[in-house]
Short mmCIF file of N, CA, C and O in Angstrom, two decimals:
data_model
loop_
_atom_site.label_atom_id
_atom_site.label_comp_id
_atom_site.label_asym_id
_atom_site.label_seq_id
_atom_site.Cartn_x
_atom_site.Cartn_y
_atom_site.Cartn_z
N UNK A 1 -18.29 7.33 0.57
CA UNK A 1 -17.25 6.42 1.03
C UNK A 1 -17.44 5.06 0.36
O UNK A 1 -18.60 4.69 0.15
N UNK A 2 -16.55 4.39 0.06
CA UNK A 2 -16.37 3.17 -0.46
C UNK A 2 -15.59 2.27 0.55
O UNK A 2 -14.73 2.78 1.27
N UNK A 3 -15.88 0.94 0.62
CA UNK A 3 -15.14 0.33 1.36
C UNK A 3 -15.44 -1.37 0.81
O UNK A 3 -16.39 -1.78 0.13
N UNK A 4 -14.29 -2.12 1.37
CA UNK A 4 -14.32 -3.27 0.35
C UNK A 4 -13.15 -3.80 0.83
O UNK A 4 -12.17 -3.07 0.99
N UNK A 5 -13.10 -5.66 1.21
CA UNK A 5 -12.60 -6.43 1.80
C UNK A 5 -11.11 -6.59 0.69
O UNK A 5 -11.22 -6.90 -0.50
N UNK A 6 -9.78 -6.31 1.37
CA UNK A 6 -8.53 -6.94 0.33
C UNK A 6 -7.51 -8.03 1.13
O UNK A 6 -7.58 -8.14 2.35
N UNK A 7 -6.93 -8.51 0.63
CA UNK A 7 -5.65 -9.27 1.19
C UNK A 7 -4.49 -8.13 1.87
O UNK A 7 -3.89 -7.39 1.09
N UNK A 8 -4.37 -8.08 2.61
CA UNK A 8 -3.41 -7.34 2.98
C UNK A 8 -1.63 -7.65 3.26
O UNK A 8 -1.41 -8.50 4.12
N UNK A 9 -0.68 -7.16 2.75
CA UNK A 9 0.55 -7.85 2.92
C UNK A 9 1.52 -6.57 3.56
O UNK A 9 1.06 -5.43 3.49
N UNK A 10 2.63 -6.75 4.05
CA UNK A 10 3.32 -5.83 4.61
C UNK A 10 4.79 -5.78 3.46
O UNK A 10 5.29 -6.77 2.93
N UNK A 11 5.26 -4.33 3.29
CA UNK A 11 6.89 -4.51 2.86
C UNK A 11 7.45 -3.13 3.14
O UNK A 11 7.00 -2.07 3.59
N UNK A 12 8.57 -3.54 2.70
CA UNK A 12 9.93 -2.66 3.57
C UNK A 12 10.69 -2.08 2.11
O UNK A 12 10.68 -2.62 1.00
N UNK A 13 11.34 -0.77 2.55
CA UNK A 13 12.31 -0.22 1.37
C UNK A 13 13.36 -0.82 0.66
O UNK A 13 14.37 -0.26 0.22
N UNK A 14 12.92 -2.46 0.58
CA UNK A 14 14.75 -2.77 0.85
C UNK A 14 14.54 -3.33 -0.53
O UNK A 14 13.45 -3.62 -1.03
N UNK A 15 15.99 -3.46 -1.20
CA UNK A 15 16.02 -3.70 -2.34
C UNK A 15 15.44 -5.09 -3.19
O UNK A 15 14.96 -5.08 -4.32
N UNK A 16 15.61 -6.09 -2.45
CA UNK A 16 14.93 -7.44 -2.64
C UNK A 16 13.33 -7.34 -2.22
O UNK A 16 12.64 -8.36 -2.07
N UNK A 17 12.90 -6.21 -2.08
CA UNK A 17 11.27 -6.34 -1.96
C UNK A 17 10.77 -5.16 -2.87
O UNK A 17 9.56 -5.11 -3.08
N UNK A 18 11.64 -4.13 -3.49
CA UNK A 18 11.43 -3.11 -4.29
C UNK A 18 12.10 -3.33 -5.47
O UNK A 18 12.52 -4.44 -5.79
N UNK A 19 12.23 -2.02 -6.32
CA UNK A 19 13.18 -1.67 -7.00
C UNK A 19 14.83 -2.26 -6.74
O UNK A 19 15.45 -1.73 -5.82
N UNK A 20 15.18 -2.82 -7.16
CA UNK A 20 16.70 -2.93 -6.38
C UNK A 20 17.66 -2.08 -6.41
O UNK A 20 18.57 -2.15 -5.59
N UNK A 21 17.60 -0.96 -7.52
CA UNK A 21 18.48 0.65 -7.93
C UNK A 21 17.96 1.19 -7.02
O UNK A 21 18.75 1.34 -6.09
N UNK A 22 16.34 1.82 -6.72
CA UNK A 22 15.93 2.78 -5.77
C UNK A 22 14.96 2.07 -4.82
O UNK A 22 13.76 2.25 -4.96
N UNK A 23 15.29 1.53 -4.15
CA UNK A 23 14.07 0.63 -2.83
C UNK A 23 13.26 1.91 -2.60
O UNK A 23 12.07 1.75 -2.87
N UNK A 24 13.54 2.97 -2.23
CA UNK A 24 13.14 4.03 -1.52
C UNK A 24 11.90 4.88 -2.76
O UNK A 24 10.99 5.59 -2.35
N UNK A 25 12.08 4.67 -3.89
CA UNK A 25 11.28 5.23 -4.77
C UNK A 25 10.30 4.78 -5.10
O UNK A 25 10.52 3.65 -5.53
N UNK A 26 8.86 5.14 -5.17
CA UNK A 26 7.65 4.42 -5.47
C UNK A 26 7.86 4.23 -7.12
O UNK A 26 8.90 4.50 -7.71
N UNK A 27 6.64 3.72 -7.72
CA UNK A 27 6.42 3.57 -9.02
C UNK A 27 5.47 4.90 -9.19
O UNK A 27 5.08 5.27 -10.30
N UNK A 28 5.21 5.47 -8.13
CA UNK A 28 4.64 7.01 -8.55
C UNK A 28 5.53 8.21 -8.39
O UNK A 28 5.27 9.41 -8.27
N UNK A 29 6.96 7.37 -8.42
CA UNK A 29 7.72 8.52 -7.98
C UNK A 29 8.21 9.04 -6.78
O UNK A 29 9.38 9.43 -6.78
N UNK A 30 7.45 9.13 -5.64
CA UNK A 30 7.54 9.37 -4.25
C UNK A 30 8.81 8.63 -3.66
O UNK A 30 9.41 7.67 -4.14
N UNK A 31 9.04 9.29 -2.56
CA UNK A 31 10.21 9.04 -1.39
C UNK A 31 9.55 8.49 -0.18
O UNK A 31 8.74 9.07 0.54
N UNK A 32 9.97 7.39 -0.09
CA UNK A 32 9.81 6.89 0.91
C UNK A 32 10.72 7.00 2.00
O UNK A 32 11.94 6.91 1.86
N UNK A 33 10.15 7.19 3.07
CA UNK A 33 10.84 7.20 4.98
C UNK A 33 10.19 6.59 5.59
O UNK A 33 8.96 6.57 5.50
N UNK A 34 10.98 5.86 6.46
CA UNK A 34 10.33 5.02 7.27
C UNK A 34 9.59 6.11 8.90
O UNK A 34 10.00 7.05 9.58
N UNK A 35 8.43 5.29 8.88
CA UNK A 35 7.62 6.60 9.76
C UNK A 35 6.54 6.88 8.98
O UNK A 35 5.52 7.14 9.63
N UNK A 36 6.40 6.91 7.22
CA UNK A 36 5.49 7.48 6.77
C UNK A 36 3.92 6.22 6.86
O UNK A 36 3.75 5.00 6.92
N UNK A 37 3.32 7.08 6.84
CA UNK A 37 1.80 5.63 6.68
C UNK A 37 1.11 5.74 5.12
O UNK A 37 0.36 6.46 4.46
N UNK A 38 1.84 4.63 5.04
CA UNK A 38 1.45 4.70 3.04
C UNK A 38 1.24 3.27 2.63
O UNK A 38 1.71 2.36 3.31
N UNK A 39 0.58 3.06 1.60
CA UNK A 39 0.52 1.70 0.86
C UNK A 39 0.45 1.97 -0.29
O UNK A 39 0.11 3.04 -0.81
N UNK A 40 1.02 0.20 -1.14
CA UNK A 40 1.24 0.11 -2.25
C UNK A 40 -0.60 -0.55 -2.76
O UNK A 40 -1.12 -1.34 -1.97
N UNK A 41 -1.16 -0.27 -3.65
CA UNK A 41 -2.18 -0.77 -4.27
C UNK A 41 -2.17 -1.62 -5.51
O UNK A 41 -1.56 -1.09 -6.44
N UNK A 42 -2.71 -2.90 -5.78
CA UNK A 42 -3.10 -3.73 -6.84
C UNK A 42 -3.81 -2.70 -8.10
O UNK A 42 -4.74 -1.91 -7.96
N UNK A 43 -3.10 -2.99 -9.28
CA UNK A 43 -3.90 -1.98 -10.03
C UNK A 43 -4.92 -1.78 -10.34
O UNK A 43 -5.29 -0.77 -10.94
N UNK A 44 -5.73 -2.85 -9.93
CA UNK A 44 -7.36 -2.88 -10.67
C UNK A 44 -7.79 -2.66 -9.82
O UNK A 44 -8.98 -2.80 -10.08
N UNK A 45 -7.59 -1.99 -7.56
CA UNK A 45 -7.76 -1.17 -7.02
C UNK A 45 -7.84 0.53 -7.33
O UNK A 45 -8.62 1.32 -6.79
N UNK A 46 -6.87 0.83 -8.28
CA UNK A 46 -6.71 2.52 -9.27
C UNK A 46 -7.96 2.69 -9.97
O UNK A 46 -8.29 3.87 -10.00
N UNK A 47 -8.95 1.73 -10.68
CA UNK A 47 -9.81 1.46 -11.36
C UNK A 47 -10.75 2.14 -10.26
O UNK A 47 -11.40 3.09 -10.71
N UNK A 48 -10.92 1.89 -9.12
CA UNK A 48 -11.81 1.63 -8.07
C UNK A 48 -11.63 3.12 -7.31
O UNK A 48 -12.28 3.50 -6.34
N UNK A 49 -10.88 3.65 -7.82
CA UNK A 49 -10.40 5.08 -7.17
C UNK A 49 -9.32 5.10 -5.90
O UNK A 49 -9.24 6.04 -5.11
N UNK A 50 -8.90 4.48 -5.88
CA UNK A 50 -7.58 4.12 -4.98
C UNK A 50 -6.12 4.43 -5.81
O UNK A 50 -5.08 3.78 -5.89
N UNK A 51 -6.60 5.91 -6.47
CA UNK A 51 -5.75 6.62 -7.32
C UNK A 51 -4.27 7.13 -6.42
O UNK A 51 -4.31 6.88 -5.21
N UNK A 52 -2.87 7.88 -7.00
CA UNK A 52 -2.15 8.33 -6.24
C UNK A 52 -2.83 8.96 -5.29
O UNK A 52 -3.97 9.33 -5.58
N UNK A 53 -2.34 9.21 -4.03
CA UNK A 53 -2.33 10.33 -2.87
C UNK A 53 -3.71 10.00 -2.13
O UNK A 53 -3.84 10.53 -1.03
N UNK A 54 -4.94 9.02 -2.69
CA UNK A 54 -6.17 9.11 -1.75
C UNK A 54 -5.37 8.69 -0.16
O UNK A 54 -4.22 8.33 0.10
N UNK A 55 -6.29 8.89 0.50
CA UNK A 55 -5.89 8.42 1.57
C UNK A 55 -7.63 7.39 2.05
O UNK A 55 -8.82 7.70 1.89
N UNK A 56 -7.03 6.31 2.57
CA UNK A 56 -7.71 5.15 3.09
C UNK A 56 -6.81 4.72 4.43
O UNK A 56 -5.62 4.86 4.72
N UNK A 57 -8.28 3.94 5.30
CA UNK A 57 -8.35 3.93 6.50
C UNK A 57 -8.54 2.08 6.47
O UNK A 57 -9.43 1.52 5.82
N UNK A 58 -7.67 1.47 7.17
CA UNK A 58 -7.23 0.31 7.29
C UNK A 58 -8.29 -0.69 8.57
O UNK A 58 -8.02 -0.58 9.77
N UNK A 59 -9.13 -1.36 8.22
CA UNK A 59 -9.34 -2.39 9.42
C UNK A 59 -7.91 -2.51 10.33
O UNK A 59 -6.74 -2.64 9.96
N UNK A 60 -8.55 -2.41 11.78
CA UNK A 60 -7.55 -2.89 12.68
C UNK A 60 -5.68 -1.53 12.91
O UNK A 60 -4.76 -1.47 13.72
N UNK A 61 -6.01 -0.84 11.80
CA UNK A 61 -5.01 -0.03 12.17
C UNK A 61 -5.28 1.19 12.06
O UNK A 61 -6.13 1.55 11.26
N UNK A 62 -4.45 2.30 13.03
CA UNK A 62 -4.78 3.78 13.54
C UNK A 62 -4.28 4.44 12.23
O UNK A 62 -3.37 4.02 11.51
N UNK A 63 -5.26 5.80 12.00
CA UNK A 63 -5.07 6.52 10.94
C UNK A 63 -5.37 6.32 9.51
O UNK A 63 -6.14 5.49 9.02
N UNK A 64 -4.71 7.10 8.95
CA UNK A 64 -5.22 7.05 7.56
C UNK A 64 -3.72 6.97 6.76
O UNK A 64 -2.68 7.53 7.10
N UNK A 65 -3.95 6.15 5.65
CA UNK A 65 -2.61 5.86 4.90
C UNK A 65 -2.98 6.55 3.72
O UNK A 65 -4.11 6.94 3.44
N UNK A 66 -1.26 6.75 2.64
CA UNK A 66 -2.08 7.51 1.55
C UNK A 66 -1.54 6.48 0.40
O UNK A 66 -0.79 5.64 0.91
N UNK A 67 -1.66 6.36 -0.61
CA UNK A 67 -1.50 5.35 -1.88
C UNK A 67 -0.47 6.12 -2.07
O UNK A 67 -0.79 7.30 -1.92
N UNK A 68 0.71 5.98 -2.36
CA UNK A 68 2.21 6.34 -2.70
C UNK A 68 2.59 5.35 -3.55
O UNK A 68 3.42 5.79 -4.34
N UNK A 69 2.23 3.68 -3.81
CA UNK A 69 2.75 2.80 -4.49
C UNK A 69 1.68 2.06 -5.16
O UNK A 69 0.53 2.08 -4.73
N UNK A 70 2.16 1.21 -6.54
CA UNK A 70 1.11 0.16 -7.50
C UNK A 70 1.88 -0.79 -7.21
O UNK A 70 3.11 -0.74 -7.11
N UNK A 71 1.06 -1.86 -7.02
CA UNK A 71 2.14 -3.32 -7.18
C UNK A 71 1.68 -3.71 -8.47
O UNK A 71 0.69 -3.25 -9.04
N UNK A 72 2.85 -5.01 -9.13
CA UNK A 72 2.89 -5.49 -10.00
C UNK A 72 1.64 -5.90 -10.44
O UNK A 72 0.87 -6.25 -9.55
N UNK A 73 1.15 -5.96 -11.83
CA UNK A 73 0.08 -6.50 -12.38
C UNK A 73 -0.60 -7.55 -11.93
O UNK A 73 -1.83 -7.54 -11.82
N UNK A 74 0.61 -9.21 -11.43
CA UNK A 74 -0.43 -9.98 -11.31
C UNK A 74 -0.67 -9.73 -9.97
O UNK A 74 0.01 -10.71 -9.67
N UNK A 75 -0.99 -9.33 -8.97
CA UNK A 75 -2.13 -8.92 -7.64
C UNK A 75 -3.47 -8.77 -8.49
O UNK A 75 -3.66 -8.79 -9.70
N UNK A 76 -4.14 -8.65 -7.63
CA UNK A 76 -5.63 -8.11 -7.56
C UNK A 76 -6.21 -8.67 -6.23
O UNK A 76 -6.03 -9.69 -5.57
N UNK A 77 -7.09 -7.42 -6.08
CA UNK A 77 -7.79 -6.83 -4.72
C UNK A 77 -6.53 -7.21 -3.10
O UNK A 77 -6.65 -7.97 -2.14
N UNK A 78 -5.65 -6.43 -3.43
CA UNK A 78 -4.52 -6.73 -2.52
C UNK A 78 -4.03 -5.02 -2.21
O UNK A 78 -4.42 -4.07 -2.89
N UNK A 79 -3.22 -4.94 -1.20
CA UNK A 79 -2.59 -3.88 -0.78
C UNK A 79 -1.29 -4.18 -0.14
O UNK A 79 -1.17 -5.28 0.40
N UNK A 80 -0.47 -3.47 -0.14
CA UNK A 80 0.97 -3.69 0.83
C UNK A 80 1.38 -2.86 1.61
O UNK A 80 2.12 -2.04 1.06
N UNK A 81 1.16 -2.63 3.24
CA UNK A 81 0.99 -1.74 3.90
C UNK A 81 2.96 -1.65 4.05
O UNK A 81 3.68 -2.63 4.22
N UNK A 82 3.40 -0.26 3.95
CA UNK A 82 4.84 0.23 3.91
C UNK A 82 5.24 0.18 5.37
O UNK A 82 4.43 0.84 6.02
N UNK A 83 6.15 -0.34 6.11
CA UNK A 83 6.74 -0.62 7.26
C UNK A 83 8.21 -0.27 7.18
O UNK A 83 9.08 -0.93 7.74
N UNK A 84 8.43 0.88 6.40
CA UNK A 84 10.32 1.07 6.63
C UNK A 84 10.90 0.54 6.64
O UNK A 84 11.10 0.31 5.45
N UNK A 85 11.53 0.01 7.18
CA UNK A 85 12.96 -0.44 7.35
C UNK A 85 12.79 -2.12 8.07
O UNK A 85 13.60 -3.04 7.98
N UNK A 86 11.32 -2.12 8.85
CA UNK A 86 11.59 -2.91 9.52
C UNK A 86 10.91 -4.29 9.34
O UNK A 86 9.74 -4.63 9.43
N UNK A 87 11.98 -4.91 9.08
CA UNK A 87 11.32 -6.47 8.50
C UNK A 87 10.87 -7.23 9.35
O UNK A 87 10.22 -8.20 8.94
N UNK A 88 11.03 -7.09 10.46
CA UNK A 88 10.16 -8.19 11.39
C UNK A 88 8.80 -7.42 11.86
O UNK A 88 7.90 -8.08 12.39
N UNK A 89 8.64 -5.79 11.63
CA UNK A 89 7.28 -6.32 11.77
C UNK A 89 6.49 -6.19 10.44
O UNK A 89 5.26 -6.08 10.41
N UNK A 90 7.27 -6.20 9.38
CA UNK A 90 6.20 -7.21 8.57
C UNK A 90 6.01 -8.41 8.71
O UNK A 90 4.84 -8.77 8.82
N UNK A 91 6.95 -9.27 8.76
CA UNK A 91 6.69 -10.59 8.96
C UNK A 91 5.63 -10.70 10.02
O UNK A 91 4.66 -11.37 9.65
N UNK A 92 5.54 -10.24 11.22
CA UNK A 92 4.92 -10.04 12.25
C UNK A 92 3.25 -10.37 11.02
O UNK A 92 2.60 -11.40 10.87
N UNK A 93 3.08 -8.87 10.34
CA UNK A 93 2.17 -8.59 10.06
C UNK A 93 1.51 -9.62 9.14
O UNK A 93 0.30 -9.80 9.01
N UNK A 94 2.85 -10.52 8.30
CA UNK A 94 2.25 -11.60 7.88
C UNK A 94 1.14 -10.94 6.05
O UNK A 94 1.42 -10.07 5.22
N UNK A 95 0.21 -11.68 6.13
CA UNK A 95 -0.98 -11.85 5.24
C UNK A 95 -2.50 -12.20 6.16
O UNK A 95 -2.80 -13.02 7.02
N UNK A 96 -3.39 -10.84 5.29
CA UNK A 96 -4.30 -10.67 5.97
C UNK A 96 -5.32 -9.57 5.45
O UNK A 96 -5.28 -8.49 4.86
N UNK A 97 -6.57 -10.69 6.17
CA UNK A 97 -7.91 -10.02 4.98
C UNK A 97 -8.13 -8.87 5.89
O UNK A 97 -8.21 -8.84 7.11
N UNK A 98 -8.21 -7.80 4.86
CA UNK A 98 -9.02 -6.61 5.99
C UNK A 98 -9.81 -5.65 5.30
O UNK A 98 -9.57 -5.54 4.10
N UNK A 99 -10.70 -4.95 5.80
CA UNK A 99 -11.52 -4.02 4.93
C UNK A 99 -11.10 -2.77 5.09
O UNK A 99 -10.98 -2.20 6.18
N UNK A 100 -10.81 -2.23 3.82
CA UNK A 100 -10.57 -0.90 3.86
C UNK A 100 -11.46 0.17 3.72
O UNK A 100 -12.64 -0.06 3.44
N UNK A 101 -10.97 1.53 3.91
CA UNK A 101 -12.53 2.15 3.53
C UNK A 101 -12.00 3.27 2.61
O UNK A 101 -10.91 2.79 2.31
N UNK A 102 -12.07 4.52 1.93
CA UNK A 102 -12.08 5.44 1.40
C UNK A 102 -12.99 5.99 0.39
O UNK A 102 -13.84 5.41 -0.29
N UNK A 103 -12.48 7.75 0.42
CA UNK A 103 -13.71 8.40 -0.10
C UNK A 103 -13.22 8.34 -1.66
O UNK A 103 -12.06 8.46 -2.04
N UNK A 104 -14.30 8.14 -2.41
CA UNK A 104 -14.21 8.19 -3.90
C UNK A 104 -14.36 9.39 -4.25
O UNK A 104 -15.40 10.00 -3.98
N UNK A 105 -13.03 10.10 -5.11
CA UNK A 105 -13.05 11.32 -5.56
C UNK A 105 -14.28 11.91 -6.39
O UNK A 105 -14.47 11.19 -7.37
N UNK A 106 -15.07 12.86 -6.33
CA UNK A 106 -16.17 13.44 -6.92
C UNK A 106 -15.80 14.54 -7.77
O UNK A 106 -16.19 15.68 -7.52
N UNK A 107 -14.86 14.21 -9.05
CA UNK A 107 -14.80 15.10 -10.38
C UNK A 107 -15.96 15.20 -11.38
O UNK A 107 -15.85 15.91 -12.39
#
């Protein structure tokens, strides 16, 4: 297991926070629904094994999320936890340090 402190930010499918053609489409391709527990990752997190589909376990929140999204280049050590549709509780959720944890794939 690996685990390691990031900024954490919240976003929604909507076109002014995504793609503006497909809000709903990751940069890995994937479909997003609101309901699913997924985050977007900083790329020099992918480096770190926070590759498509791992799944990681969030300080402070239930379950396990799976990497479905990359954010833009300039981030680093950041994540964007996916909240559907609903913009107030990202805002709610704000910005925020938290430690994540996951298992590093063994190829």
């Amino acid at each position: 297991m690996k685990s390691m402190e990031v900024t954490a930010t919240a976003y929604n499918s909507i076109a002014s926070q995504t793609h503006k053609n497909h809000p709903n489409i990751t940069a890995w391709g994937d479909k997003l629904k609101p309901g699913m527990k997924c985050i977007a990752v900083s790329r020099d997190l992918i480096a770190l094994g926070l590759t498509h589909n791992t799944k990681v376990k969030i300080e402070g929140l239930t379950g396990e999320y799976l990497v479905l999204d990359k954010m833009n280049n300039r981030w680093m050590k950041k994540i964007d936890i996916y909240m559907g549709d609903n913009r107030d509780s990202a805002i709610r959720w704000g910005k925020r340090k938290v430690t994540i944890t996951w298992e590093v794939d063994k190829e």
